[in-house]
Amino acid sequence: HGVVDDMMRALEPTDETDAMRELQMPALLHCFSELLDGADTEGAQNLLLERKLISMISPILTAHASPNLHSALAVLRAAASHFIGYRIILFPNQDEPALLEALKLRLRQNSDTRARAGVMHIIAQLCDTEHNAGGGGDGGGGEGDGDGDGGDGGGGDGG
């Protein structure tokens, strides 16, 4: 688990500009989206609840302009494929970021077609997760992994 700890530390904001960190950020975010795509319920809860991954990437998602926006949207889409991610995105607690308004704003005001498509992909994933959870399950077993079969990431093409 030391690798995931190192990855989470790399997401922590710093006061200084680090060119190498900025170059690595898209790959780091891609790793998180892949981890979530393949995660079971326990793994998703670890990343999303215990490690607060969505909170860690929310500054990228809410920034006016970010070179890492598309990668962060991919992480959020992967999070939305799990019921716990669905819940955090749509019904955040006090200590979780309210991202829904930022996503709506990106749809309405962003001229970046790729970012708008990313937001629409997240919305579609949220709908799929809602459907697979039977309208709001208990967060266990019935969440989707993004491939529409209600599975936990095993088999299929992973997408």
Tab-separated table of N, CA and C in Angstrom:
chain	number	residue	atom	x	y	z
A	1	HIS	N	0.809	-1.204	0.000
A	1	HIS	CA	0.000	0.000	0.000
A	1	HIS	C	0.848	1.263	0.000
A	2	GLY	N	2.128	1.138	0.108
A	2	GLY	CA	2.996	2.293	0.103
A	2	GLY	C	2.926	3.077	-1.190
A	3	VAL	N	2.664	2.395	-2.297
A	3	VAL	CA	2.577	3.070	-3.590
A	3	VAL	C	1.380	4.018	-3.607
A	4	VAL	N	0.242	3.551	-3.121
A	4	VAL	CA	-0.953	4.399	-3.101
A	4	VAL	C	-0.735	5.580	-2.157
A	5	ASP	N	-0.057	5.345	-1.034
A	5	ASP	CA	0.260	6.454	-0.124
A	5	ASP	C	1.105	7.510	-0.835
A	6	ASP	N	2.105	7.057	-1.581
A	6	ASP	CA	2.956	7.983	-2.336
A	6	ASP	C	2.147	8.727	-3.390
A	7	MET	N	1.239	8.022	-4.047
A	7	MET	CA	0.400	8.663	-5.056
A	7	MET	C	-0.490	9.735	-4.422
A	8	MET	N	-1.048	9.436	-3.261
A	8	MET	CA	-1.902	10.408	-2.573
A	8	MET	C	-1.084	11.627	-2.143
A	9	ARG	N	0.124	11.406	-1.662
A	9	ARG	CA	0.985	12.533	-1.275
A	9	ARG	C	1.297	13.422	-2.480
A	10	ALA	N	1.445	12.813	-3.640
A	10	ALA	CA	1.742	13.583	-4.853
A	10	ALA	C	0.575	14.490	-5.244
A	11	LEU	N	-0.634	14.187	-4.776
A	11	LEU	CA	-1.798	15.030	-5.060
A	11	LEU	C	-1.897	16.233	-4.130
A	12	GLU	N	-1.194	16.184	-3.009
A	12	GLU	CA	-1.292	17.266	-2.032
A	12	GLU	C	-0.776	18.565	-2.628
A	13	PRO	N	-1.503	19.650	-2.394
A	13	PRO	CA	-1.081	20.934	-2.955
A	13	PRO	C	0.243	21.403	-2.348
A	14	THR	N	1.014	22.078	-3.149
A	14	THR	CA	2.274	22.647	-2.681
A	14	THR	C	2.284	24.138	-2.975
A	15	ASP	N	3.124	24.857	-2.275
A	15	ASP	CA	3.227	26.300	-2.468
A	15	ASP	C	4.107	26.654	-3.657
A	16	GLU	N	4.952	25.741	-4.038
A	16	GLU	CA	5.886	26.027	-5.118
A	16	GLU	C	5.473	25.322	-6.398
A	17	THR	N	5.907	25.864	-7.503
A	17	THR	CA	5.642	25.253	-8.795
A	17	THR	C	6.741	24.241	-9.086
A	18	ASP	N	6.341	23.019	-9.321
A	18	ASP	CA	7.282	21.944	-9.608
A	18	ASP	C	6.965	21.414	-11.002
A	19	ALA	N	7.858	21.693	-11.947
A	19	ALA	CA	7.615	21.307	-13.339
A	19	ALA	C	7.472	19.796	-13.481
A	20	MET	N	8.276	19.032	-12.775
A	20	MET	CA	8.207	17.576	-12.876
A	20	MET	C	6.870	17.061	-12.331
A	21	ARG	N	6.416	17.648	-11.244
A	21	ARG	CA	5.118	17.266	-10.670
A	21	ARG	C	4.006	17.529	-11.671
A	22	GLU	N	4.041	18.680	-12.315
A	22	GLU	CA	3.024	19.033	-13.302
A	22	GLU	C	3.051	18.089	-14.503
A	23	LEU	N	4.241	17.673	-14.910
A	23	LEU	CA	4.353	16.733	-16.026
A	23	LEU	C	3.806	15.355	-15.662
A	24	GLN	N	3.943	14.976	-14.397
A	24	GLN	CA	3.504	13.656	-13.954
A	24	GLN	C	2.021	13.603	-13.580
A	25	MET	N	1.405	14.765	-13.347
A	25	MET	CA	0.031	14.789	-12.842
A	25	MET	C	-0.975	14.061	-13.744
A	26	PRO	N	-0.970	14.233	-15.069
A	26	PRO	CA	-1.937	13.485	-15.882
A	26	PRO	C	-1.776	11.964	-15.734
A	27	ALA	N	-0.543	11.488	-15.671
A	27	ALA	CA	-0.312	10.050	-15.501
A	27	ALA	C	-0.775	9.588	-14.127
A	28	LEU	N	-0.528	10.398	-13.110
A	28	LEU	CA	-0.962	10.066	-11.758
A	28	LEU	C	-2.489	9.964	-11.698
A	29	LEU	N	-3.164	10.937	-12.284
A	29	LEU	CA	-4.632	10.915	-12.298
A	29	LEU	C	-5.156	9.728	-13.103
A	30	HIS	N	-4.484	9.413	-14.189
A	30	HIS	CA	-4.871	8.241	-14.979
A	30	HIS	C	-4.745	6.967	-14.133
A	31	CYS	N	-3.692	6.862	-13.340
A	31	CYS	CA	-3.528	5.695	-12.458
A	31	CYS	C	-4.692	5.584	-11.480
A	32	PHE	N	-5.118	6.720	-10.922
A	32	PHE	CA	-6.249	6.694	-9.997
A	32	PHE	C	-7.540	6.271	-10.709
A	33	SER	N	-7.749	6.741	-11.921
A	33	SER	CA	-8.969	6.339	-12.632
A	33	SER	C	-8.933	4.843	-12.933
A	34	GLU	N	-7.770	4.324	-13.286
A	34	GLU	CA	-7.640	2.886	-13.533
A	34	GLU	C	-7.837	2.083	-12.248
A	35	LEU	N	-7.279	2.567	-11.135
A	35	LEU	CA	-7.482	1.880	-9.848
A	35	LEU	C	-8.962	1.802	-9.508
A	36	LEU	N	-9.667	2.912	-9.701
A	36	LEU	CA	-11.097	2.925	-9.401
A	36	LEU	C	-11.887	2.052	-10.370
A	37	ASP	N	-11.510	2.068	-11.638
A	37	ASP	CA	-12.212	1.231	-12.613
A	37	ASP	C	-12.120	-0.247	-12.243
A	38	GLY	N	-11.007	-0.663	-11.675
A	38	GLY	CA	-10.823	-2.069	-11.326
A	38	GLY	C	-11.113	-2.399	-9.876
A	39	ALA	N	-11.507	-1.409	-9.100
A	39	ALA	CA	-11.685	-1.612	-7.655
A	39	ALA	C	-12.996	-2.305	-7.326
A	40	ASP	N	-12.938	-3.128	-6.290
A	40	ASP	CA	-14.171	-3.667	-5.717
A	40	ASP	C	-14.713	-2.630	-4.733
A	41	THR	N	-15.794	-2.940	-4.048
A	41	THR	CA	-16.412	-1.994	-3.120
A	41	THR	C	-15.440	-1.556	-2.037
A	42	GLU	N	-14.694	-2.491	-1.481
A	42	GLU	CA	-13.742	-2.166	-0.417
A	42	GLU	C	-12.633	-1.230	-0.917
A	43	GLY	N	-12.107	-1.518	-2.100
A	43	GLY	CA	-11.070	-0.665	-2.675
A	43	GLY	C	-11.571	0.731	-2.966
A	44	ALA	N	-12.797	0.825	-3.491
A	44	ALA	CA	-13.385	2.133	-3.782
A	44	ALA	C	-13.608	2.911	-2.489
A	45	GLN	N	-14.080	2.246	-1.462
A	45	GLN	CA	-14.288	2.922	-0.184
A	45	GLN	C	-12.964	3.412	0.389
A	46	ASN	N	-11.914	2.622	0.223
A	46	ASN	CA	-10.601	3.038	0.711
A	46	ASN	C	-10.163	4.321	0.017
A	47	LEU	N	-10.249	4.354	-1.306
A	47	LEU	CA	-9.809	5.535	-2.051
A	47	LEU	C	-10.732	6.733	-1.851
A	48	LEU	N	-12.036	6.494	-1.854
A	48	LEU	CA	-12.990	7.598	-1.865
A	48	LEU	C	-13.378	8.095	-0.474
A	49	LEU	N	-13.483	7.186	0.484
A	49	LEU	CA	-13.876	7.598	1.838
A	49	LEU	C	-12.671	7.822	2.745
A	50	GLU	N	-11.826	6.812	2.852
A	50	GLU	CA	-10.702	6.905	3.783
A	50	GLU	C	-9.627	7.868	3.298
A	51	ARG	N	-9.286	7.791	2.031
A	51	ARG	CA	-8.219	8.636	1.491
A	51	ARG	C	-8.746	9.934	0.882
A	52	LYS	N	-10.070	10.038	0.745
A	52	LYS	CA	-10.741	11.256	0.258
A	52	LYS	C	-10.195	11.729	-1.091
A	53	LEU	N	-10.146	10.797	-2.033
A	53	LEU	CA	-9.603	11.105	-3.354
A	53	LEU	C	-10.366	12.225	-4.056
A	54	ILE	N	-11.685	12.218	-3.960
A	54	ILE	CA	-12.468	13.259	-4.633
A	54	ILE	C	-12.134	14.634	-4.053
A	55	SER	N	-11.972	14.713	-2.744
A	55	SER	CA	-11.583	15.984	-2.131
A	55	SER	C	-10.207	16.425	-2.613
A	56	MET	N	-9.320	15.454	-2.818
A	56	MET	CA	-7.961	15.779	-3.251
A	56	MET	C	-7.935	16.330	-4.683
A	57	ILE	N	-8.829	15.844	-5.535
A	57	ILE	CA	-8.823	16.322	-6.929
A	57	ILE	C	-9.798	17.475	-7.166
A	58	SER	N	-10.609	17.817	-6.174
A	58	SER	CA	-11.611	18.867	-6.377
A	58	SER	C	-11.011	20.217	-6.769
A	59	PRO	N	-9.826	20.612	-6.274
A	59	PRO	CA	-9.278	21.886	-6.755
A	59	PRO	C	-9.027	21.896	-8.262
A	60	ILE	N	-8.665	20.759	-8.821
A	60	ILE	CA	-8.463	20.671	-10.266
A	60	ILE	C	-9.799	20.815	-10.984
A	61	LEU	N	-10.842	20.189	-10.429
A	61	LEU	CA	-12.156	20.199	-11.058
A	61	LEU	C	-12.849	21.548	-10.967
A	62	THR	N	-12.541	22.307	-9.920
A	62	THR	CA	-13.232	23.582	-9.712
A	62	THR	C	-12.413	24.785	-10.170
A	63	ALA	N	-11.159	24.573	-10.551
A	63	ALA	CA	-10.317	25.681	-11.013
A	63	ALA	C	-10.861	26.249	-12.315
A	64	HIS	N	-10.664	27.529	-12.502
A	64	HIS	CA	-11.127	28.174	-13.735
A	64	HIS	C	-10.478	27.526	-14.951
A	65	ALA	N	-9.185	27.301	-14.866
A	65	ALA	CA	-8.466	26.638	-15.953
A	65	ALA	C	-7.427	25.707	-15.333
A	66	SER	N	-7.376	24.495	-15.806
A	66	SER	CA	-6.400	23.535	-15.301
A	66	SER	C	-5.950	22.641	-16.444
A	67	PRO	N	-4.649	22.466	-16.582
A	67	PRO	CA	-4.162	21.571	-17.632
A	67	PRO	C	-4.491	20.107	-17.349
A	68	ASN	N	-4.911	19.825	-16.124
A	68	ASN	CA	-5.207	18.450	-15.724
A	68	ASN	C	-6.700	18.166	-15.611
A	69	LEU	N	-7.513	19.069	-16.123
A	69	LEU	CA	-8.964	18.925	-16.004
A	69	LEU	C	-9.463	17.618	-16.603
A	70	HIS	N	-9.052	17.283	-17.805
A	70	HIS	CA	-9.574	16.083	-18.463
A	70	HIS	C	-9.216	14.820	-17.684
A	71	SER	N	-8.017	14.767	-17.138
A	71	SER	CA	-7.608	13.609	-16.344
A	71	SER	C	-8.411	13.534	-15.045
A	72	ALA	N	-8.664	14.677	-14.423
A	72	ALA	CA	-9.453	14.700	-13.191
A	72	ALA	C	-10.903	14.300	-13.465
A	73	LEU	N	-11.437	14.708	-14.614
A	73	LEU	CA	-12.796	14.288	-14.982
A	73	LEU	C	-12.862	12.772	-15.160
A	74	ALA	N	-11.806	12.178	-15.686
A	74	ALA	CA	-11.770	10.715	-15.838
A	74	ALA	C	-11.775	10.030	-14.478
A	75	VAL	N	-11.089	10.601	-13.507
A	75	VAL	CA	-11.102	10.040	-12.147
A	75	VAL	C	-12.512	10.140	-11.569
A	76	LEU	N	-13.148	11.277	-11.760
A	76	LEU	CA	-14.502	11.462	-11.231
A	76	LEU	C	-15.484	10.507	-11.902
A	77	ARG	N	-15.331	10.260	-13.197
A	77	ARG	CA	-16.185	9.291	-13.889
A	77	ARG	C	-15.979	7.904	-13.305
A	78	ALA	N	-14.735	7.540	-13.044
A	78	ALA	CA	-14.457	6.228	-12.456
A	78	ALA	C	-15.035	6.140	-11.041
A	79	ALA	N	-14.944	7.224	-10.300
A	79	ALA	CA	-15.537	7.245	-8.955
A	79	ALA	C	-17.045	7.092	-9.029
A	80	ALA	N	-17.657	7.709	-10.035
A	80	ALA	CA	-19.112	7.648	-10.198
A	80	ALA	C	-19.604	6.245	-10.520
A	81	SER	N	-18.704	5.360	-10.925
A	81	SER	CA	-19.117	3.989	-11.236
A	81	SER	C	-19.319	3.150	-9.977
A	82	HIS	N	-18.950	3.694	-8.833
A	82	HIS	CA	-19.158	3.024	-7.547
A	82	HIS	C	-20.232	3.791	-6.785
A	83	PHE	N	-21.070	3.064	-6.062
A	83	PHE	CA	-22.154	3.722	-5.351
A	83	PHE	C	-21.633	4.767	-4.375
A	84	ILE	N	-20.502	4.501	-3.726
A	84	ILE	CA	-19.971	5.478	-2.767
A	84	ILE	C	-19.551	6.762	-3.493
A	85	GLY	N	-18.971	6.640	-4.670
A	85	GLY	CA	-18.623	7.814	-5.460
A	85	GLY	C	-19.857	8.562	-5.921
A	86	TYR	N	-20.859	7.821	-6.349
A	86	TYR	CA	-22.157	8.383	-6.733
A	86	TYR	C	-22.703	9.232	-5.594
A	87	ARG	N	-22.679	8.668	-4.385
A	87	ARG	CA	-23.203	9.375	-3.223
A	87	ARG	C	-22.392	10.632	-2.909
A	88	ILE	N	-21.075	10.538	-2.982
A	88	ILE	CA	-20.227	11.698	-2.683
A	88	ILE	C	-20.457	12.812	-3.709
A	89	ILE	N	-20.611	12.453	-4.962
A	89	ILE	CA	-20.804	13.454	-6.017
A	89	ILE	C	-22.174	14.115	-5.908
A	90	LEU	N	-23.221	13.317	-5.726
A	90	LEU	CA	-24.581	13.866	-5.724
A	90	LEU	C	-25.055	14.361	-4.366
A	91	PHE	N	-24.583	13.734	-3.293
A	91	PHE	CA	-25.065	14.068	-1.946
A	91	PHE	C	-23.885	14.216	-0.988
A	92	PRO	N	-23.033	15.221	-1.188
A	92	PRO	CA	-21.832	15.346	-0.355
A	92	PRO	C	-22.159	15.700	1.093
A	93	ASN	N	-21.351	15.161	2.007
A	93	ASN	CA	-21.422	15.547	3.412
A	93	ASN	C	-20.716	16.886	3.581
A	94	GLN	N	-20.728	17.397	4.811
A	94	GLN	CA	-20.087	18.685	5.089
A	94	GLN	C	-18.605	18.690	4.733
A	95	ASP	N	-17.925	17.584	4.939
A	95	ASP	CA	-16.479	17.540	4.723
A	95	ASP	C	-16.099	17.084	3.316
A	96	GLU	N	-17.083	16.972	2.419
A	96	GLU	CA	-16.827	16.554	1.043
A	96	GLU	C	-17.125	17.715	0.103
A	97	PRO	N	-16.399	17.802	-0.997
A	97	PRO	CA	-16.608	18.939	-1.912
A	97	PRO	C	-17.943	18.846	-2.648
A	98	ALA	N	-18.564	19.989	-2.848
A	98	ALA	CA	-19.803	20.066	-3.622
A	98	ALA	C	-19.413	20.300	-5.081
A	99	LEU	N	-19.367	19.237	-5.854
A	99	LEU	CA	-18.883	19.312	-7.229
A	99	LEU	C	-19.984	19.452	-8.261
A	100	LEU	N	-21.200	19.165	-7.880
A	100	LEU	CA	-22.285	19.168	-8.855
A	100	LEU	C	-22.440	20.531	-9.524
A	101	GLU	N	-22.361	21.599	-8.760
A	101	GLU	CA	-22.485	22.941	-9.337
A	101	GLU	C	-21.331	23.237	-10.290
A	102	ALA	N	-20.126	22.804	-9.922
A	102	ALA	CA	-18.969	23.013	-10.796
A	102	ALA	C	-19.147	22.257	-12.108
A	103	LEU	N	-19.701	21.046	-12.028
A	103	LEU	CA	-19.933	20.271	-13.245
A	103	LEU	C	-20.997	20.942	-14.124
A	104	LYS	N	-22.066	21.425	-13.500
A	104	LYS	CA	-23.108	22.124	-14.260
A	104	LYS	C	-22.525	23.355	-14.953
A	105	LEU	N	-21.700	24.078	-14.230
A	105	LEU	CA	-21.078	25.272	-14.797
A	105	LEU	C	-20.190	24.911	-15.986
A	106	ARG	N	-19.449	23.820	-15.877
A	106	ARG	CA	-18.589	23.377	-16.985
A	106	ARG	C	-19.427	23.046	-18.219
A	107	LEU	N	-20.601	22.489	-18.005
A	107	LEU	CA	-21.477	22.169	-19.138
A	107	LEU	C	-21.989	23.430	-19.824
A	108	ARG	N	-22.348	24.424	-19.028
A	108	ARG	CA	-22.958	25.626	-19.570
A	108	ARG	C	-21.961	26.640	-20.117
A	109	GLN	N	-20.815	26.769	-19.466
A	109	GLN	CA	-19.932	27.877	-19.801
A	109	GLN	C	-18.637	27.473	-20.483
A	110	ASN	N	-18.284	26.238	-20.455
A	110	ASN	CA	-16.980	25.840	-20.968
A	110	ASN	C	-17.031	25.648	-22.474
A	111	SER	N	-16.145	26.319	-23.145
A	111	SER	CA	-16.068	26.152	-24.593
A	111	SER	C	-15.201	24.957	-24.974
A	112	ASP	N	-14.614	24.309	-23.992
A	112	ASP	CA	-13.782	23.133	-24.213
A	112	ASP	C	-14.704	21.924	-24.441
A	113	THR	N	-14.822	21.518	-25.681
A	113	THR	CA	-15.727	20.424	-26.034
A	113	THR	C	-15.354	19.133	-25.326
A	114	ARG	N	-14.075	18.877	-25.203
A	114	ARG	CA	-13.625	17.656	-24.530
A	114	ARG	C	-14.028	17.655	-23.052
A	115	ALA	N	-13.941	18.812	-22.393
A	115	ALA	CA	-14.357	18.902	-20.989
A	115	ALA	C	-15.866	18.698	-20.867
A	116	ARG	N	-16.627	19.291	-21.780
A	116	ARG	CA	-18.082	19.103	-21.760
A	116	ARG	C	-18.435	17.636	-21.970
A	117	ALA	N	-17.731	16.968	-22.881
A	117	ALA	CA	-17.971	15.540	-23.106
A	117	ALA	C	-17.616	14.743	-21.863
A	118	GLY	N	-16.548	15.134	-21.174
A	118	GLY	CA	-16.169	14.460	-19.930
A	118	GLY	C	-17.243	14.583	-18.865
A	119	VAL	N	-17.824	15.769	-18.752
A	119	VAL	CA	-18.909	15.982	-17.787
A	119	VAL	C	-20.128	15.145	-18.169
A	120	MET	N	-20.451	15.105	-19.453
A	120	MET	CA	-21.588	14.289	-19.895
A	120	MET	C	-21.335	12.805	-19.621
A	121	HIS	N	-20.092	12.374	-19.748
A	121	HIS	CA	-19.741	10.985	-19.446
A	121	HIS	C	-19.948	10.702	-17.958
A	122	ILE	N	-19.603	11.660	-17.115
A	122	ILE	CA	-19.831	11.504	-15.670
A	122	ILE	C	-21.323	11.400	-15.391
A	123	ILE	N	-22.123	12.249	-16.014
A	123	ILE	CA	-23.575	12.218	-15.811
A	123	ILE	C	-24.147	10.869	-16.259
A	124	ALA	N	-23.692	10.382	-17.404
A	124	ALA	CA	-24.148	9.072	-17.873
A	124	ALA	C	-23.752	7.977	-16.896
A	125	GLN	N	-22.539	8.070	-16.349
A	125	GLN	CA	-22.089	7.066	-15.382
A	125	GLN	C	-22.914	7.125	-14.108
A	126	LEU	N	-23.246	8.327	-13.653
A	126	LEU	CA	-24.090	8.469	-12.466
A	126	LEU	C	-25.454	7.819	-12.705
A	127	CYS	N	-26.015	8.011	-13.886
A	127	CYS	CA	-27.304	7.383	-14.229
A	127	CYS	C	-27.175	5.862	-14.234
A	128	ASP	N	-26.086	5.351	-14.798
A	128	ASP	CA	-25.853	3.914	-14.845
A	128	ASP	C	-25.701	3.338	-13.444
A	129	THR	N	-24.973	4.046	-12.597
A	129	THR	CA	-24.775	3.576	-11.220
A	129	THR	C	-26.097	3.588	-10.465
A	130	GLU	N	-26.894	4.641	-10.666
A	130	GLU	CA	-28.226	4.704	-10.046
A	130	GLU	C	-29.068	3.514	-10.478
A	131	HIS	N	-29.059	3.230	-11.769
A	131	HIS	CA	-29.830	2.114	-12.308
A	131	HIS	C	-29.353	0.786	-11.713
A	132	ASN	N	-28.054	0.568	-11.703
A	132	ASN	CA	-27.498	-0.688	-11.204
A	132	ASN	C	-27.660	-0.861	-9.705
A	133	ALA	N	-27.761	0.255	-8.975
A	133	ALA	CA	-27.926	0.176	-7.524
A	133	ALA	C	-29.395	0.030	-7.160
A	134	GLY	N	-30.262	0.045	-8.147
A	134	GLY	CA	-31.691	-0.127	-7.874
A	134	GLY	C	-32.301	1.096	-7.226
A	135	GLY	N	-31.803	2.276	-7.560
A	135	GLY	CA	-32.407	3.497	-7.045
A	135	GLY	C	-31.849	3.938	-5.720
A	136	GLY	N	-30.678	3.451	-5.312
A	136	GLY	CA	-30.060	3.976	-4.085
A	136	GLY	C	-29.746	2.907	-3.087
A	137	GLY	N	-29.166	1.831	-3.487
A	137	GLY	CA	-28.824	0.722	-2.603
A	137	GLY	C	-27.979	1.131	-1.419
A	138	ASP	N	-27.423	0.148	-0.759
A	138	ASP	CA	-26.663	0.388	0.459
A	138	ASP	C	-25.173	0.529	0.209
A	139	GLY	N	-24.766	0.595	-1.033
A	139	GLY	CA	-23.362	0.778	-1.331
A	139	GLY	C	-22.605	-0.519	-1.445
A	140	GLY	N	-23.273	-1.617	-1.355
A	140	GLY	CA	-22.562	-2.881	-1.420
A	140	GLY	C	-23.036	-3.744	-2.566
A	141	GLY	N	-22.108	-4.287	-3.304
A	141	GLY	CA	-22.390	-5.329	-4.267
A	141	GLY	C	-23.036	-4.920	-5.569
A	142	GLY	N	-23.990	-4.007	-5.583
A	142	GLY	CA	-24.732	-3.749	-6.796
A	142	GLY	C	-24.232	-2.607	-7.634
A	143	GLU	N	-23.080	-2.052	-7.282
A	143	GLU	CA	-22.634	-0.904	-8.052
A	143	GLU	C	-22.066	-1.320	-9.390
A	144	GLY	N	-22.071	-0.389	-10.307
A	144	GLY	CA	-21.524	-0.668	-11.626
A	144	GLY	C	-20.046	-0.358	-11.683
A	145	ASP	N	-19.389	-0.952	-12.654
A	145	ASP	CA	-17.975	-0.672	-12.854
A	145	ASP	C	-17.750	0.106	-14.130
A	146	GLY	N	-18.829	0.589	-14.709
A	146	GLY	CA	-18.689	1.416	-15.894
A	146	GLY	C	-18.931	0.665	-17.180
A	147	ASP	N	-19.116	-0.661	-17.112
A	147	ASP	CA	-19.327	-1.385	-18.363
A	147	ASP	C	-20.776	-1.826	-18.534
A	148	GLY	N	-21.647	-1.334	-17.645
A	148	GLY	CA	-23.070	-1.545	-17.822
A	148	GLY	C	-23.593	-2.882	-17.356
A	149	ASP	N	-22.733	-3.741	-16.774
A	149	ASP	CA	-23.219	-5.047	-16.354
A	149	ASP	C	-23.458	-5.147	-14.852
A	150	GLY	N	-23.269	-4.041	-14.136
A	150	GLY	CA	-23.478	-4.048	-12.684
A	150	GLY	C	-22.383	-4.778	-11.951
A	151	GLY	N	-21.283	-5.068	-12.599
A	151	GLY	CA	-20.212	-5.848	-12.003
A	151	GLY	C	-19.252	-5.019	-11.201
A	152	ASP	N	-18.213	-5.689	-10.715
A	152	ASP	CA	-17.255	-5.027	-9.846
A	152	ASP	C	-15.891	-4.844	-10.492
A	153	GLY	N	-15.870	-4.784	-11.792
A	153	GLY	CA	-14.606	-4.513	-12.467
A	153	GLY	C	-13.957	-5.727	-13.050
A	154	GLY	N	-14.450	-6.896	-12.736
A	154	GLY	CA	-13.839	-8.112	-13.257
A	154	GLY	C	-14.332	-8.423	-14.646
A	155	GLY	N	-13.492	-8.977	-15.474
A	155	GLY	CA	-13.881	-9.384	-16.809
A	155	GLY	C	-14.176	-8.225	-17.715
A	156	GLY	N	-14.725	-8.483	-18.852
A	156	GLY	CA	-15.090	-7.439	-19.785
A	156	GLY	C	-13.881	-6.692	-20.293
A	157	ASP	N	-14.153	-5.543	-20.884
A	157	ASP	CA	-13.066	-4.764	-21.435
A	157	ASP	C	-12.646	-3.617	-20.531
A	158	GLY	N	-13.232	-3.547	-19.322
A	158	GLY	CA	-12.832	-2.547	-18.351
A	158	GLY	C	-13.325	-1.146	-18.662
A	159	GLY	N	-14.176	-1.012	-19.630
A	159	GLY	CA	-14.582	0.338	-19.978
A	159	GLY	C	-15.992	0.474	-20.167
